[in-house]
Short mmCIF file of C-alpha atoms in Angstrom, two decimals:
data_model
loop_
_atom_site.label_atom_id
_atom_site.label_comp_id
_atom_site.label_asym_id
_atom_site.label_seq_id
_atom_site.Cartn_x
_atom_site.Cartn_y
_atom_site.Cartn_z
CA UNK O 1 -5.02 -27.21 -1.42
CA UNK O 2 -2.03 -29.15 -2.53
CA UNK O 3 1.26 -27.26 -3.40
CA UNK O 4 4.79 -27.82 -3.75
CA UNK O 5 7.50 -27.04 -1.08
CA UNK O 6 9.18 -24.52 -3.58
CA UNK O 7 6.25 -22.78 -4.28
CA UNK O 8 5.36 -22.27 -0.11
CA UNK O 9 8.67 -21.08 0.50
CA UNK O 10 10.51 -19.64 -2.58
CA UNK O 11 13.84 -19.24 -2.51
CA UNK O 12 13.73 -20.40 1.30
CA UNK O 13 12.44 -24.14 0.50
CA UNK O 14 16.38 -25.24 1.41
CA UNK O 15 16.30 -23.72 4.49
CA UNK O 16 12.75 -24.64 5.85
CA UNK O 17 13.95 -28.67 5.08
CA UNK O 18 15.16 -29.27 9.05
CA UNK O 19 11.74 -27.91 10.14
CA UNK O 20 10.21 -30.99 8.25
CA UNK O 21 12.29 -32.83 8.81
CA UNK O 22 12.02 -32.15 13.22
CA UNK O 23 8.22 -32.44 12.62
CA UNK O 24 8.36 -36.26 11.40
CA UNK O 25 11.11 -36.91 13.92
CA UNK O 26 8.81 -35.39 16.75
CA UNK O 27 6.11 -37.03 14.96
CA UNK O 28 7.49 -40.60 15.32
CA UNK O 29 9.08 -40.06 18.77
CA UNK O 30 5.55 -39.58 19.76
CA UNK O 31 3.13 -41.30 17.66
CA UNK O 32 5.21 -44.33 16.13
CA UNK O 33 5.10 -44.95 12.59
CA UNK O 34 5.61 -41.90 10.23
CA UNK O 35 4.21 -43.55 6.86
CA UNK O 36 1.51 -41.18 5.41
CA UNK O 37 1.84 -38.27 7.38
CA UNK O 38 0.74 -35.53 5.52
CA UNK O 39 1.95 -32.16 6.28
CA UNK O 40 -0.02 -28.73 6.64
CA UNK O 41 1.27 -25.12 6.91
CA UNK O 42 -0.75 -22.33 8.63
CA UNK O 43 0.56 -18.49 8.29
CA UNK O 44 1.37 -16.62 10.95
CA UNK O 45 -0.69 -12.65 10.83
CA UNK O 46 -0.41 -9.48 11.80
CA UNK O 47 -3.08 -6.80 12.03
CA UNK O 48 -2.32 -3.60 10.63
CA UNK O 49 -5.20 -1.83 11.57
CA UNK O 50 -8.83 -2.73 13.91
CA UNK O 51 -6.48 -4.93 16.06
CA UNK O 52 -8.88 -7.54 17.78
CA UNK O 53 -12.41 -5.62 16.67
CA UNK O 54 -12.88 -8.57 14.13
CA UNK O 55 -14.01 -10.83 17.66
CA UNK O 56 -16.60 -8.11 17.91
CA UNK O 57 -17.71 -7.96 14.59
CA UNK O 58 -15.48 -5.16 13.41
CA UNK O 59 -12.99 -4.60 11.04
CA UNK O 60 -9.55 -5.46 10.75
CA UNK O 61 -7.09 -5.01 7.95
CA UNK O 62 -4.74 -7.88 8.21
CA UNK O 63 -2.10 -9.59 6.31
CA UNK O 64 -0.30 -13.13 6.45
CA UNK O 65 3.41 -12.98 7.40
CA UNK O 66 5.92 -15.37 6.04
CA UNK O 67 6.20 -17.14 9.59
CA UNK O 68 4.10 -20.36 9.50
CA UNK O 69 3.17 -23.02 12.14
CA UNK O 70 3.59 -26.87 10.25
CA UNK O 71 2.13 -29.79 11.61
CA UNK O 72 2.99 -33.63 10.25
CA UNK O 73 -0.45 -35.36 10.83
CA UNK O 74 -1.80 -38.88 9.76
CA UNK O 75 -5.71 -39.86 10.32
CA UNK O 76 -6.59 -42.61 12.91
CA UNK O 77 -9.74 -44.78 13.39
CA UNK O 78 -9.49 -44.40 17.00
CA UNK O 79 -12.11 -41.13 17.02
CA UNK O 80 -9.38 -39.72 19.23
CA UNK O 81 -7.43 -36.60 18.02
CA UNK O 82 -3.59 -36.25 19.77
CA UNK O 83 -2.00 -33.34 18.87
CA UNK O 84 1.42 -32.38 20.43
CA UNK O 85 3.31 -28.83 19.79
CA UNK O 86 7.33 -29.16 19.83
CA UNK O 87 6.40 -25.52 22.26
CA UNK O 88 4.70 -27.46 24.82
CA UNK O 89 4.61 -30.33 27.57
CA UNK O 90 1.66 -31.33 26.88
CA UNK O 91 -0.47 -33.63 24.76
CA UNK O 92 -3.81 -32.58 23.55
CA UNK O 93 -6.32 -35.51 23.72
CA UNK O 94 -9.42 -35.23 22.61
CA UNK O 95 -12.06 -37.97 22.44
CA UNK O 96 -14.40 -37.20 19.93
CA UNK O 97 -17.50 -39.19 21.47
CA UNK O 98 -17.98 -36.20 23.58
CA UNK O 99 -18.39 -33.08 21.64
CA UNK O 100 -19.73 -31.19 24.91
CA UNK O 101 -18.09 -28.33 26.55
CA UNK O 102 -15.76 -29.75 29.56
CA UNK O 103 -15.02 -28.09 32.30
CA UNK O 104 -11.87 -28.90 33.14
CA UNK O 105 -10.39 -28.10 29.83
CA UNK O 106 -11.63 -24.32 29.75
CA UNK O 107 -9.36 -21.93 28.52
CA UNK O 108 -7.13 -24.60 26.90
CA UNK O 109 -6.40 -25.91 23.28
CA UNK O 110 -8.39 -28.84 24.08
CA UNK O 111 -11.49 -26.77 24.67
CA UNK O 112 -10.61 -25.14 20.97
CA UNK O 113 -10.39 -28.53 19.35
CA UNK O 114 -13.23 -29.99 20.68
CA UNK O 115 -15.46 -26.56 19.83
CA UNK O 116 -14.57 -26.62 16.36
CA UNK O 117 -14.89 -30.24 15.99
CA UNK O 118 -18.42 -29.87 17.82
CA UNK O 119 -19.29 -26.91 14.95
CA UNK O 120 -18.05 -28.96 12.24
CA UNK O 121 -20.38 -31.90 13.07
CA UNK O 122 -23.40 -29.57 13.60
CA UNK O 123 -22.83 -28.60 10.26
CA UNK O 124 -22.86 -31.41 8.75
CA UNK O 125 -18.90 -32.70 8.22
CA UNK O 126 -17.20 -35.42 8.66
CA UNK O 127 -14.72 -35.58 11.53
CA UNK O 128 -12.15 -38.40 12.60
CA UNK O 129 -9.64 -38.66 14.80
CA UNK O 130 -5.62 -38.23 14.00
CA UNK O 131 -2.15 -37.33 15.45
CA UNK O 132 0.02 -34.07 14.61
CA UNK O 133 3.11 -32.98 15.84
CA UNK O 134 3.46 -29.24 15.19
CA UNK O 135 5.66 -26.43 15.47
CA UNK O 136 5.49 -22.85 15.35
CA UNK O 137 7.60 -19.82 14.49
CA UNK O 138 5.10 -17.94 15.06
#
């Protein structure tokens, strides 16, 4: 879904402007060329009630909070996906000719990536490689 920055943030849009604005900087320092990132925001939540019994099928009443994680990102052909948080050292690397568990990334966001990417393709989609550079308020 495509919006508008004034219609994410309201009357806020001014003040969200640096974020973007450290994204394709962090972006660039990182990856090289900027042209054609697009950018992607993800709401923070908070659960108001079942906290954590949705990962055992339960139920949860939850609601999005107007804290957001944004990511600059631009597709590759390389079938490698980099992805590298302003919050963290380190850079994510996933190769996406292996979509098998490794051991060595368990319990990281690698091991994430690669599991949903893995899903994805068993289902039937698409999936390529890109960069992001993201960062969080959450």
């Amino acid at each position: 879904m495509k919006i508008t920055f004034d219609e994410l943030y309201g009357a806020a849009a001014a003040q969200q402007a640096p974020r973007y604005d450290s994204v394709v900087r962090g972006f660039e320092e990182y990856f090289g060329d900027s042209t054609g990132v697009s950018f992607f925001s993800a709401p923070g939540r908070t659960e108001v009630g079942g906290n954590h019994t949705d990962h055992n099928h339960g139920r949860v009443l939850a609601a999005a909070i107007n804290l957001d994680i944004i990511a600059a990102a631009k597709k590759t052909d390389t079938g490698v996906i980099r992805l590298k948080s302003a919050e963290y050292e380190k850079i994510d690397v996933i190769d996406l000719s292996n979509l098998e568990a490794v051991e060595s990334e368990r319990e990281t966001s690698a091991s994430v990536i690669r599991g949903i990417c893995a899903r994805c393709a068993a289902l039937g989609y698409k999936i390529g490689g890109f960069d992001a550079f993201t960062t969080t308020q959450v």
